[in-house]
PDB file of C-alpha atoms in Angstrom:
ATOM      1  CA  MET F1310     -17.769  49.794  -0.065  1.00  0.00           C
ATOM      2  CA  PRO F1311     -20.051  52.921   0.093  1.00  0.00           C
ATOM      3  CA  LEU F1312     -22.208  53.625   3.401  1.00  0.00           C
ATOM      4  CA  PRO F1313     -25.601  52.439   2.798  1.00  0.00           C
ATOM      5  CA  ILE F1314     -27.764  55.433   3.131  1.00  0.00           C
ATOM      6  CA  VAL F1315     -31.921  55.471   3.191  1.00  0.00           C
ATOM      7  CA  HIS F1316     -34.007  58.522   2.220  1.00  0.00           C
ATOM      8  CA  HIS F1317     -37.266  58.839   0.936  1.00  0.00           C
ATOM      9  CA  PRO F1318     -38.894  62.280  -0.144  1.00  0.00           C
ATOM     10  CA  ALA F1319     -41.835  61.705   1.725  1.00  0.00           C
ATOM     11  CA  TYR F1320     -39.742  62.377   4.873  1.00  0.00           C
ATOM     12  CA  CYS F1321     -40.198  66.292   4.852  1.00  0.00           C
ATOM     13  CA  ALA F1322     -44.239  66.952   4.836  1.00  0.00           C
ATOM     14  CA  ASP F1323     -45.579  70.304   5.030  1.00  0.00           C
ATOM     15  CA  LEU F1324     -46.317  71.702   8.724  1.00  0.00           C
ATOM     16  CA  PRO F1325     -48.026  75.346   9.780  1.00  0.00           C
ATOM     17  CA  ALA F1326     -45.450  78.015   9.582  1.00  0.00           C
ATOM     18  CA  ASN F1327     -43.788  78.414  13.117  1.00  0.00           C
ATOM     19  CA  HIS F1328     -44.254  74.965  13.873  1.00  0.00           C
ATOM     20  CA  ARG F1329     -42.022  73.840  16.815  1.00  0.00           C
ATOM     21  CA  PHE F1330     -40.872  70.666  14.867  1.00  0.00           C
ATOM     22  CA  PRO F1331     -37.986  71.542  12.230  1.00  0.00           C
ATOM     23  CA  MET F1332     -39.582  69.099   9.422  1.00  0.00           C
ATOM     24  CA  ASP F1333     -37.560  71.059   6.583  1.00  0.00           C
ATOM     25  CA  LYS F1334     -34.174  69.152   8.470  1.00  0.00           C
ATOM     26  CA  PHE F1335     -35.084  66.074   6.243  1.00  0.00           C
ATOM     27  CA  ARG F1336     -34.688  67.504   3.128  1.00  0.00           C
ATOM     28  CA  ALA F1337     -31.723  69.832   3.903  1.00  0.00           C
ATOM     29  CA  VAL F1338     -29.979  66.561   5.445  1.00  0.00           C
ATOM     30  CA  ALA F1339     -30.329  64.536   2.241  1.00  0.00           C
ATOM     31  CA  ASP F1340     -29.200  67.757   0.266  1.00  0.00           C
ATOM     32  CA  LEU F1341     -26.261  68.132   2.273  1.00  0.00           C
ATOM     33  CA  ILE F1342     -25.236  64.246   2.100  1.00  0.00           C
ATOM     34  CA  ARG F1343     -25.357  64.855  -1.671  1.00  0.00           C
ATOM     35  CA  THR F1344     -23.237  67.685  -1.390  1.00  0.00           C
ATOM     36  CA  GLU F1345     -20.577  66.120   0.311  1.00  0.00           C
ATOM     37  CA  GLY F1346     -20.303  63.347  -1.278  1.00  0.00           C
ATOM     38  CA  LEU F1347     -21.238  60.789   1.215  1.00  0.00           C
ATOM     39  CA  LEU F1348     -22.792  58.563  -1.145  1.00  0.00           C
ATOM     40  CA  ASP F1349     -19.716  57.944  -3.308  1.00  0.00           C
ATOM     41  CA  GLY F1350     -21.487  57.594  -6.287  1.00  0.00           C
ATOM     42  CA  SER F1351     -23.879  55.588  -5.271  1.00  0.00           C
ATOM     43  CA  ALA F1352     -27.686  56.468  -4.723  1.00  0.00           C
ATOM     44  CA  PHE F1353     -29.935  56.876  -1.707  1.00  0.00           C
ATOM     45  CA  TYR F1354     -31.888  53.448  -0.924  1.00  0.00           C
ATOM     46  CA  ARG F1355     -35.404  54.536  -1.249  1.00  0.00           C
ATOM     47  CA  PRO F1356     -37.831  52.592   1.096  1.00  0.00           C
ATOM     48  CA  ARG F1357     -41.430  51.915   0.357  1.00  0.00           C
ATOM     49  CA  PRO F1358     -44.147  52.892   3.087  1.00  0.00           C
ATOM     50  CA  ALA F1359     -44.404  50.427   5.992  1.00  0.00           C
ATOM     51  CA  PRO F1360     -47.657  48.546   5.521  1.00  0.00           C
ATOM     52  CA  PHE F1361     -50.455  48.143   7.931  1.00  0.00           C
ATOM     53  CA  GLU F1362     -49.051  44.569   8.853  1.00  0.00           C
ATOM     54  CA  TRP F1363     -45.599  45.737   9.780  1.00  0.00           C
ATOM     55  CA  VAL F1364     -46.708  48.598  11.902  1.00  0.00           C
ATOM     56  CA  SER F1365     -49.315  46.597  13.941  1.00  0.00           C
ATOM     57  CA  LEU F1366     -46.825  44.343  14.987  1.00  0.00           C
ATOM     58  CA  ALA F1367     -45.259  47.033  17.138  1.00  0.00           C
ATOM     59  CA  HIS F1368     -48.442  49.112  17.543  1.00  0.00           C
ATOM     60  CA  ASP F1369     -52.308  48.734  18.477  1.00  0.00           C
ATOM     61  CA  PRO F1370     -53.929  47.799  15.340  1.00  0.00           C
ATOM     62  CA  ALA F1371     -56.659  50.090  16.247  1.00  0.00           C
ATOM     63  CA  TYR F1372     -54.491  52.994  16.477  1.00  0.00           C
ATOM     64  CA  VAL F1373     -52.770  52.094  13.096  1.00  0.00           C
ATOM     65  CA  ASP F1374     -55.953  51.942  11.699  1.00  0.00           C
ATOM     66  CA  GLN F1375     -56.564  55.521  12.732  1.00  0.00           C
ATOM     67  CA  VAL F1376     -53.410  56.738  11.395  1.00  0.00           C
ATOM     68  CA  PHE F1377     -53.856  55.356   8.208  1.00  0.00           C
ATOM     69  CA  GLU F1378     -57.250  56.281   7.563  1.00  0.00           C
ATOM     70  CA  GLY F1379     -56.812  59.728   8.724  1.00  0.00           C
ATOM     71  CA  ASN F1380     -59.057  59.948  11.947  1.00  0.00           C
ATOM     72  CA  VAL F1381     -56.695  59.922  14.694  1.00  0.00           C
ATOM     73  CA  PRO F1382     -58.585  61.466  18.022  1.00  0.00           C
ATOM     74  CA  GLU F1383     -57.810  64.993  18.336  1.00  0.00           C
ATOM     75  CA  VAL F1384     -56.825  64.110  22.097  1.00  0.00           C
ATOM     76  CA  ILE F1385     -53.861  61.962  20.703  1.00  0.00           C
ATOM     77  CA  ALA F1386     -53.132  64.494  17.896  1.00  0.00           C
ATOM     78  CA  ARG F1387     -52.488  66.817  19.942  1.00  0.00           C
ATOM     79  CA  GLU F1388     -50.126  64.608  22.435  1.00  0.00           C
ATOM     80  CA  ILE F1389     -48.400  63.703  19.098  1.00  0.00           C
ATOM     81  CA  GLY F1390     -47.958  67.438  18.071  1.00  0.00           C
ATOM     82  CA  PHE F1391     -48.927  67.096  14.214  1.00  0.00           C
ATOM     83  CA  PRO F1392     -52.082  67.746  12.640  1.00  0.00           C
ATOM     84  CA  MET F1393     -52.877  64.092  11.552  1.00  0.00           C
ATOM     85  CA  ARG F1394     -53.305  64.566   7.466  1.00  0.00           C
ATOM     86  CA  HIS F1395     -52.836  61.772   5.226  1.00  0.00           C
ATOM     87  CA  ASP F1396     -49.186  63.353   4.140  1.00  0.00           C
ATOM     88  CA  ILE F1397     -48.354  63.367   7.883  1.00  0.00           C
ATOM     89  CA  ALA F1398     -49.254  59.818   8.039  1.00  0.00           C
ATOM     90  CA  LEU F1399     -47.336  58.686   4.716  1.00  0.00           C
ATOM     91  CA  ARG F1400     -44.237  60.640   6.053  1.00  0.00           C
ATOM     92  CA  ALA F1401     -44.600  58.223   9.332  1.00  0.00           C
ATOM     93  CA  ARG F1402     -44.945  55.069   7.209  1.00  0.00           C
ATOM     94  CA  CYS F1403     -42.017  56.066   4.885  1.00  0.00           C
ATOM     95  CA  ALA F1404     -39.806  56.824   7.693  1.00  0.00           C
ATOM     96  CA  THR F1405     -40.695  53.486   9.545  1.00  0.00           C
ATOM     97  CA  GLY F1406     -40.209  51.717   5.979  1.00  0.00           C
ATOM     98  CA  GLY F1407     -36.746  53.583   5.870  1.00  0.00           C
ATOM     99  CA  THR F1408     -35.525  52.213   9.403  1.00  0.00           C
ATOM    100  CA  VAL F1409     -36.847  48.521   8.247  1.00  0.00           C
ATOM    101  CA  LEU F1410     -34.473  48.736   5.295  1.00  0.00           C
ATOM    102  CA  THR F1411     -32.017  50.178   7.216  1.00  0.00           C
ATOM    103  CA  GLY F1412     -31.799  47.546   9.523  1.00  0.00           C
ATOM    104  CA  TYR F1413     -31.833  44.696   6.704  1.00  0.00           C
ATOM    105  CA  LEU F1414     -28.995  46.960   5.196  1.00  0.00           C
ATOM    106  CA  ALA F1415     -26.996  46.736   8.156  1.00  0.00           C
ATOM    107  CA  LEU F1416     -27.195  43.047   8.238  1.00  0.00           C
ATOM    108  CA  GLU F1417     -26.139  42.782   4.840  1.00  0.00           C
ATOM    109  CA  HIS F1418     -23.216  45.524   4.920  1.00  0.00           C
ATOM    110  CA  GLY F1419     -22.547  45.801   8.679  1.00  0.00           C
ATOM    111  CA  LEU F1420     -23.200  49.320   8.813  1.00  0.00           C
ATOM    112  CA  ALA F1421     -26.188  51.559   7.254  1.00  0.00           C
ATOM    113  CA  CYS F1422     -27.877  54.787   8.297  1.00  0.00           C
ATOM    114  CA  ASN F1423     -31.469  56.222   7.478  1.00  0.00           C
ATOM    115  CA  THR F1424     -31.798  59.981   7.128  1.00  0.00           C
ATOM    116  CA  ALA F1425     -34.982  59.950   9.545  1.00  0.00           C
ATOM    117  CA  GLY F1426     -36.280  57.542  12.249  1.00  0.00           C
ATOM    118  CA  GLY F1427     -35.643  57.469  15.959  1.00  0.00           C
ATOM    119  CA  SER F1428     -39.305  58.410  16.940  1.00  0.00           C
ATOM    120  CA  HIS F1429     -38.676  56.744  20.174  1.00  0.00           C
ATOM    121  CA  HIS F1430     -41.782  58.181  22.072  1.00  0.00           C
ATOM    122  CA  ALA F1431     -44.364  56.323  20.103  1.00  0.00           C
ATOM    123  CA  ARG F1432     -45.873  54.016  22.766  1.00  0.00           C
ATOM    124  CA  ARG F1433     -47.685  50.703  21.824  1.00  0.00           C
ATOM    125  CA  LEU F1434     -51.140  52.454  22.063  1.00  0.00           C
ATOM    126  CA  HIS F1435     -50.493  55.761  20.335  1.00  0.00           C
ATOM    127  CA  GLY F1436     -47.669  58.187  19.456  1.00  0.00           C
ATOM    128  CA  ALA F1437     -46.525  61.091  21.514  1.00  0.00           C
ATOM    129  CA  GLY F1438     -43.943  63.935  21.308  1.00  0.00           C
ATOM    130  CA  PHE F1439     -43.662  64.175  17.262  1.00  0.00           C
ATOM    131  CA  CYS F1440     -43.525  60.366  17.050  1.00  0.00           C
ATOM    132  CA  VAL F1441     -46.616  58.656  15.200  1.00  0.00           C
ATOM    133  CA  PHE F1442     -44.932  55.316  14.986  1.00  0.00           C
ATOM    134  CA  ASN F1443     -41.666  53.747  16.897  1.00  0.00           C
ATOM    135  CA  ASP F1444     -40.043  53.005  13.662  1.00  0.00           C
ATOM    136  CA  VAL F1445     -37.114  51.077  15.502  1.00  0.00           C
ATOM    137  CA  ALA F1446     -39.559  49.360  17.251  1.00  0.00           C
ATOM    138  CA  VAL F1447     -41.463  48.460  14.071  1.00  0.00           C
ATOM    139  CA  ALA F1448     -38.036  47.427  12.248  1.00  0.00           C
ATOM    140  CA  VAL F1449     -37.238  45.104  14.982  1.00  0.00           C
ATOM    141  CA  ARG F1450     -40.521  43.116  15.208  1.00  0.00           C
ATOM    142  CA  VAL F1451     -40.638  42.862  11.346  1.00  0.00           C
ATOM    143  CA  MET F1452     -37.020  41.535  11.298  1.00  0.00           C
ATOM    144  CA  GLN F1453     -37.682  39.248  14.344  1.00  0.00           C
ATOM    145  CA  ALA F1454     -41.146  37.941  12.473  1.00  0.00           C
ATOM    146  CA  ASP F1455     -38.926  37.231   9.565  1.00  0.00           C
ATOM    147  CA  GLY F1456     -36.774  35.476  11.515  1.00  0.00           C
ATOM    148  CA  ALA F1457     -33.669  37.579  10.335  1.00  0.00           C
ATOM    149  CA  LEU F1458     -32.752  38.340  14.210  1.00  0.00           C
ATOM    150  CA  GLN F1459     -33.092  37.628  17.372  1.00  0.00           C
ATOM    151  CA  LYS F1460     -30.870  39.179  20.161  1.00  0.00           C
ATOM    152  CA  VAL F1461     -31.251  43.167  19.673  1.00  0.00           C
ATOM    153  CA  LEU F1462     -29.651  45.958  21.493  1.00  0.00           C
ATOM    154  CA  ILE F1463     -31.239  49.292  21.261  1.00  0.00           C
ATOM    155  CA  ILE F1464     -28.731  52.234  22.077  1.00  0.00           C
ATOM    156  CA  ASP F1465     -30.415  55.386  22.503  1.00  0.00           C
ATOM    157  CA  LEU F1466     -28.538  58.718  23.073  1.00  0.00           C
ATOM    158  CA  ASP F1467     -31.236  61.147  22.208  1.00  0.00           C
ATOM    159  CA  VAL F1468     -31.208  63.963  24.933  1.00  0.00           C
ATOM    160  CA  HIS F1469     -35.388  62.574  25.495  1.00  0.00           C
ATOM    161  CA  GLN F1470     -35.742  59.257  27.457  1.00  0.00           C
ATOM    162  CA  GLY F1471     -36.960  56.733  24.881  1.00  0.00           C
ATOM    163  CA  ASP F1472     -40.464  55.833  26.612  1.00  0.00           C
ATOM    164  CA  GLY F1473     -42.236  54.517  23.669  1.00  0.00           C
ATOM    165  CA  THR F1474     -39.452  52.050  23.051  1.00  0.00           C
ATOM    166  CA  ALA F1475     -39.211  51.239  26.859  1.00  0.00           C
ATOM    167  CA  ASP F1476     -43.112  50.453  26.507  1.00  0.00           C
ATOM    168  CA  ILE F1477     -43.073  48.228  23.238  1.00  0.00           C
ATOM    169  CA  PHE F1478     -40.457  46.167  24.705  1.00  0.00           C
ATOM    170  CA  GLN F1479     -41.146  45.654  28.187  1.00  0.00           C
ATOM    171  CA  GLY F1480     -40.755  41.933  28.794  1.00  0.00           C
ATOM    172  CA  ASP F1481     -39.143  40.918  25.886  1.00  0.00           C
ATOM    173  CA  PRO F1482     -36.204  39.061  26.952  1.00  0.00           C
ATOM    174  CA  ASP F1483     -34.692  39.097  23.346  1.00  0.00           C
ATOM    175  CA  VAL F1484     -34.578  43.146  23.387  1.00  0.00           C
ATOM    176  CA  PHE F1485     -32.413  45.201  25.440  1.00  0.00           C
ATOM    177  CA  THR F1486     -33.457  49.008  25.536  1.00  0.00           C
ATOM    178  CA  PHE F1487     -30.674  51.446  26.867  1.00  0.00           C
ATOM    179  CA  SER F1488     -31.252  54.952  27.067  1.00  0.00           C
ATOM    180  CA  MET F1489     -28.997  57.585  28.354  1.00  0.00           C
ATOM    181  CA  HIS F1490     -30.772  61.374  28.439  1.00  0.00           C
ATOM    182  CA  SER F1491     -31.265  64.352  30.378  1.00  0.00           C
ATOM    183  CA  GLN F1492     -33.158  63.245  33.307  1.00  0.00           C
ATOM    184  CA  LYS F1493     -35.330  66.472  33.883  1.00  0.00           C
ATOM    185  CA  ASN F1494     -36.277  66.643  30.257  1.00  0.00           C
ATOM    186  CA  TYR F1495     -39.230  65.341  28.351  1.00  0.00           C
ATOM    187  CA  PRO F1496     -40.965  62.799  28.781  1.00  0.00           C
ATOM    188  CA  VAL F1497     -42.099  63.969  32.630  1.00  0.00           C
ATOM    189  CA  ARG F1498     -43.399  60.329  32.937  1.00  0.00           C
ATOM    190  CA  LYS F1499     -40.589  57.931  31.975  1.00  0.00           C
ATOM    191  CA  ILE F1500     -41.291  54.264  31.137  1.00  0.00           C
ATOM    192  CA  PRO F1501     -38.353  52.379  32.773  1.00  0.00           C
ATOM    193  CA  SER F1502     -35.840  50.948  29.883  1.00  0.00           C
ATOM    194  CA  HIS F1503     -33.841  47.847  30.750  1.00  0.00           C
ATOM    195  CA  MET F1504     -31.047  50.366  31.478  1.00  0.00           C
ATOM    196  CA  ASP F1505     -31.620  54.279  31.885  1.00  0.00           C
ATOM    197  CA  VAL F1506     -29.066  56.580  32.725  1.00  0.00           C
ATOM    198  CA  GLY F1507     -30.612  60.037  33.559  1.00  0.00           C
ATOM    199  CA  LEU F1508     -27.795  62.755  33.417  1.00  0.00           C
ATOM    200  CA  PRO F1509     -28.039  66.082  35.337  1.00  0.00           C
ATOM    201  CA  ASP F1510     -28.522  69.373  33.513  1.00  0.00           C
ATOM    202  CA  GLU F1511     -25.400  70.953  31.798  1.00  0.00           C
ATOM    203  CA  THR F1512     -23.628  67.358  31.500  1.00  0.00           C
ATOM    204  CA  ALA F1513     -20.694  68.449  29.169  1.00  0.00           C
ATOM    205  CA  ASP F1514     -18.655  66.410  26.781  1.00  0.00           C
ATOM    206  CA  GLU F1515     -15.901  64.824  29.563  1.00  0.00           C
ATOM    207  CA  ALA F1516     -18.577  63.430  31.953  1.00  0.00           C
ATOM    208  CA  TYR F1517     -20.735  62.203  29.431  1.00  0.00           C
ATOM    209  CA  LEU F1518     -18.204  60.536  27.196  1.00  0.00           C
ATOM    210  CA  SER F1519     -16.529  58.985  30.449  1.00  0.00           C
ATOM    211  CA  THR F1520     -20.079  57.936  31.272  1.00  0.00           C
ATOM    212  CA  LEU F1521     -20.670  56.222  27.824  1.00  0.00           C
ATOM    213  CA  ALA F1522     -17.418  54.432  27.965  1.00  0.00           C
ATOM    214  CA  GLU F1523     -18.008  53.020  31.119  1.00  0.00           C
ATOM    215  CA  LEU F1524     -21.247  51.800  30.353  1.00  0.00           C
ATOM    216  CA  LEU F1525     -21.256  50.726  26.487  1.00  0.00           C
ATOM    217  CA  PRO F1526     -18.575  47.715  26.463  1.00  0.00           C
ATOM    218  CA  PRO F1527     -20.424  45.810  29.135  1.00  0.00           C
ATOM    219  CA  LEU F1528     -23.498  46.195  27.303  1.00  0.00           C
ATOM    220  CA  LEU F1529     -22.009  45.226  24.246  1.00  0.00           C
ATOM    221  CA  ALA F1530     -20.543  41.990  26.258  1.00  0.00           C
ATOM    222  CA  ARG F1531     -23.860  40.975  27.494  1.00  0.00           C
ATOM    223  CA  GLU F1532     -24.737  39.124  24.454  1.00  0.00           C
ATOM    224  CA  LYS F1533     -23.961  38.099  20.895  1.00  0.00           C
ATOM    225  CA  TRP F1534     -26.044  40.766  19.574  1.00  0.00           C
ATOM    226  CA  ASP F1535     -27.666  40.100  15.811  1.00  0.00           C
ATOM    227  CA  ILE F1536     -28.149  43.861  15.692  1.00  0.00           C
ATOM    228  CA  VAL F1537     -27.479  47.203  17.290  1.00  0.00           C
ATOM    229  CA  PHE F1538     -29.906  50.060  16.475  1.00  0.00           C
ATOM    230  CA  TYR F1539     -28.406  53.353  17.311  1.00  0.00           C
ATOM    231  CA  ASN F1540     -30.708  56.479  17.951  1.00  0.00           C
ATOM    232  CA  ALA F1541     -27.825  59.421  17.091  1.00  0.00           C
ATOM    233  CA  GLY F1542     -30.219  62.310  18.270  1.00  0.00           C
ATOM    234  CA  VAL F1543     -28.093  65.522  18.381  1.00  0.00           C
ATOM    235  CA  ASP F1544     -30.247  67.288  20.887  1.00  0.00           C
ATOM    236  CA  PRO F1545     -27.684  66.584  23.762  1.00  0.00           C
ATOM    237  CA  TYR F1546     -25.738  69.630  21.883  1.00  0.00           C
ATOM    238  CA  GLU F1547     -25.306  72.662  23.822  1.00  0.00           C
ATOM    239  CA  HIS F1548     -27.402  75.138  21.563  1.00  0.00           C
ATOM    240  CA  ASP F1549     -30.234  72.356  20.922  1.00  0.00           C
ATOM    241  CA  ARG F1550     -33.312  74.288  21.528  1.00  0.00           C
ATOM    242  CA  LEU F1551     -35.007  71.388  23.368  1.00  0.00           C
ATOM    243  CA  GLY F1552     -31.616  70.012  25.102  1.00  0.00           C
ATOM    244  CA  ARG F1553     -30.530  70.355  28.502  1.00  0.00           C
ATOM    245  CA  LEU F1554     -27.000  68.897  28.015  1.00  0.00           C
ATOM    246  CA  LYS F1555     -23.905  70.854  27.003  1.00  0.00           C
ATOM    247  CA  LEU F1556     -22.024  68.685  24.348  1.00  0.00           C
ATOM    248  CA  SER F1557     -20.017  70.273  21.807  1.00  0.00           C
ATOM    249  CA  ARG F1558     -20.206  69.160  18.167  1.00  0.00           C
ATOM    250  CA  GLU F1559     -16.985  67.476  18.884  1.00  0.00           C
ATOM    251  CA  GLY F1560     -18.665  65.896  21.595  1.00  0.00           C
ATOM    252  CA  LEU F1561     -21.377  64.775  19.303  1.00  0.00           C
ATOM    253  CA  ARG F1562     -18.925  63.313  16.806  1.00  0.00           C
ATOM    254  CA  LEU F1563     -16.624  61.770  19.272  1.00  0.00           C
ATOM    255  CA  ARG F1564     -19.804  60.055  20.587  1.00  0.00           C
ATOM    256  CA  ASP F1565     -20.846  58.589  17.535  1.00  0.00           C
ATOM    257  CA  ARG F1566     -17.479  57.441  16.551  1.00  0.00           C
ATOM    258  CA  TYR F1567     -17.214  55.433  20.222  1.00  0.00           C
ATOM    259  CA  VAL F1568     -20.865  53.858  19.508  1.00  0.00           C
ATOM    260  CA  ILE F1569     -20.432  52.957  16.164  1.00  0.00           C
ATOM    261  CA  GLU F1570     -16.699  51.767  16.124  1.00  0.00           C
ATOM    262  CA  THR F1571     -16.971  50.091  19.340  1.00  0.00           C
ATOM    263  CA  SER F1572     -20.022  48.161  17.998  1.00  0.00           C
ATOM    264  CA  ARG F1573     -18.542  47.138  14.758  1.00  0.00           C
ATOM    265  CA  LYS F1574     -15.395  46.012  16.319  1.00  0.00           C
ATOM    266  CA  MET F1575     -17.110  43.394  18.625  1.00  0.00           C
ATOM    267  CA  GLY F1576     -18.758  42.362  15.224  1.00  0.00           C
ATOM    268  CA  PHE F1577     -22.127  43.365  15.550  1.00  0.00           C
ATOM    269  CA  PRO F1578     -23.975  45.010  13.017  1.00  0.00           C
ATOM    270  CA  VAL F1579     -25.281  48.746  13.309  1.00  0.00           C
ATOM    271  CA  ALA F1580     -28.297  50.585  11.911  1.00  0.00           C
ATOM    272  CA  GLY F1581     -28.248  54.232  12.672  1.00  0.00           C
ATOM    273  CA  VAL F1582     -31.216  56.337  12.855  1.00  0.00           C
ATOM    274  CA  LEU F1583     -31.405  60.219  12.977  1.00  0.00           C
ATOM    275  CA  GLY F1584     -32.939  60.934  16.468  1.00  0.00           C
ATOM    276  CA  GLY F1585     -34.047  64.347  17.433  1.00  0.00           C
ATOM    277  CA  GLY F1586     -32.318  67.568  17.181  1.00  0.00           C
ATOM    278  CA  TYR F1587     -34.281  71.256  17.320  1.00  0.00           C
ATOM    279  CA  SER F1588     -33.188  74.994  15.752  1.00  0.00           C
ATOM    280  CA  THR F1589     -34.674  77.511  13.548  1.00  0.00           C
ATOM    281  CA  ASP F1590     -31.584  77.193  11.686  1.00  0.00           C
ATOM    282  CA  ILE F1591     -32.595  74.435   9.527  1.00  0.00           C
ATOM    283  CA  ASP F1592     -28.769  74.665   7.844  1.00  0.00           C
ATOM    284  CA  GLU F1593     -26.821  74.119  11.122  1.00  0.00           C
ATOM    285  CA  LEU F1594     -29.181  71.533  12.495  1.00  0.00           C
ATOM    286  CA  ALA F1595     -28.779  69.473   9.116  1.00  0.00           C
ATOM    287  CA  ASP F1596     -25.092  69.771   9.313  1.00  0.00           C
ATOM    288  CA  ARG F1597     -25.385  68.436  13.029  1.00  0.00           C
ATOM    289  CA  HIS F1598     -27.606  65.544  11.821  1.00  0.00           C
ATOM    290  CA  VAL F1599     -25.001  64.542   9.356  1.00  0.00           C
ATOM    291  CA  THR F1600     -22.385  63.793  11.877  1.00  0.00           C
ATOM    292  CA  LEU F1601     -23.707  60.544  12.052  1.00  0.00           C
ATOM    293  CA  HIS F1602     -23.570  59.541   8.460  1.00  0.00           C
ATOM    294  CA  ARG F1603     -19.920  61.076   8.143  1.00  0.00           C
ATOM    295  CA  THR F1604     -18.669  59.072  11.032  1.00  0.00           C
ATOM    296  CA  ALA F1605     -20.462  56.002   9.961  1.00  0.00           C
ATOM    297  CA  ARG F1606     -18.685  56.264   6.450  1.00  0.00           C
ATOM    298  CA  GLU F1607     -15.481  56.886   8.090  1.00  0.00           C
ATOM    299  CA  VAL F1608     -16.064  53.798  10.291  1.00  0.00           C
ATOM    300  CA  ALA F1609     -17.293  51.590   7.261  1.00  0.00           C
ATOM    301  CA  ALA F1610     -14.116  52.578   5.297  1.00  0.00           C
ATOM    302  CA  LEU F1611     -11.935  51.303   8.143  1.00  0.00           C
ATOM    303  CA  SER F1612     -13.127  47.960   7.472  1.00  0.00           C
ATOM    304  CA  VAL F1613     -12.879  47.338  11.319  1.00  0.00           C
ATOM    305  CA  VAL F1614     -14.359  43.728  10.893  1.00  0.00           C
TER     306      VAL F1614
END
């Protein structure tokens, strides 16, 4: 069965020249997936923009209204790092709708991936750190409201701690947030996840993968999870512009393979989202991100469950 992959052209909005966020990577990721035949003759699943009612399940309705209406206060726009125009808002809504769709496809097929998502710095009250809406949090809240799932594990392996996700799910006994990240990296003030592992600078493949292998099986065994959301950020890469860890390209591939295959062997659906990755070389960055989709497709073909 082909791996379901979700994409929307609006994932890529226009930003000023030399902006720090590599927006063009979303277009390049989709192009590379097509070029490599990872769709196996199928088409991308195209999400609808997340409506107000969905997004406000995870975020303060007043903030959601500001984004939808294009009147985000300048102080918040600066914290987000984007000019908060209508096309930026549409991009955030489409990426969020994409992760909702990815979650439902994962329940149906066992495994699905978005070509965006992982905006884990957006907190309940407002966005931050290039994250307008927390797409994974919205997806979980929508699926909970629908009665589609109860117990949720969020595995966040972006190089930055998932402070926004931790904020939204504080006190929720049905959602477990796990973040393994660079301790000295952004954000400076971290909001505690249910489990945080802050790694020292220049942690490389061997120590990183050993730590993950020690922690992941007990996490998966804690509950009969209805779904695992996996943030496969590629900014732990040794040459990433904003990362402080030293994973190789092979280390990223082994990381993704271990998370996806181990989760699937235990019978849990996996929804993969793109997460962070920063480079001025968009082709290299897209190739790095597509590690997620290549690896998920390989696992899906194994029919491990």
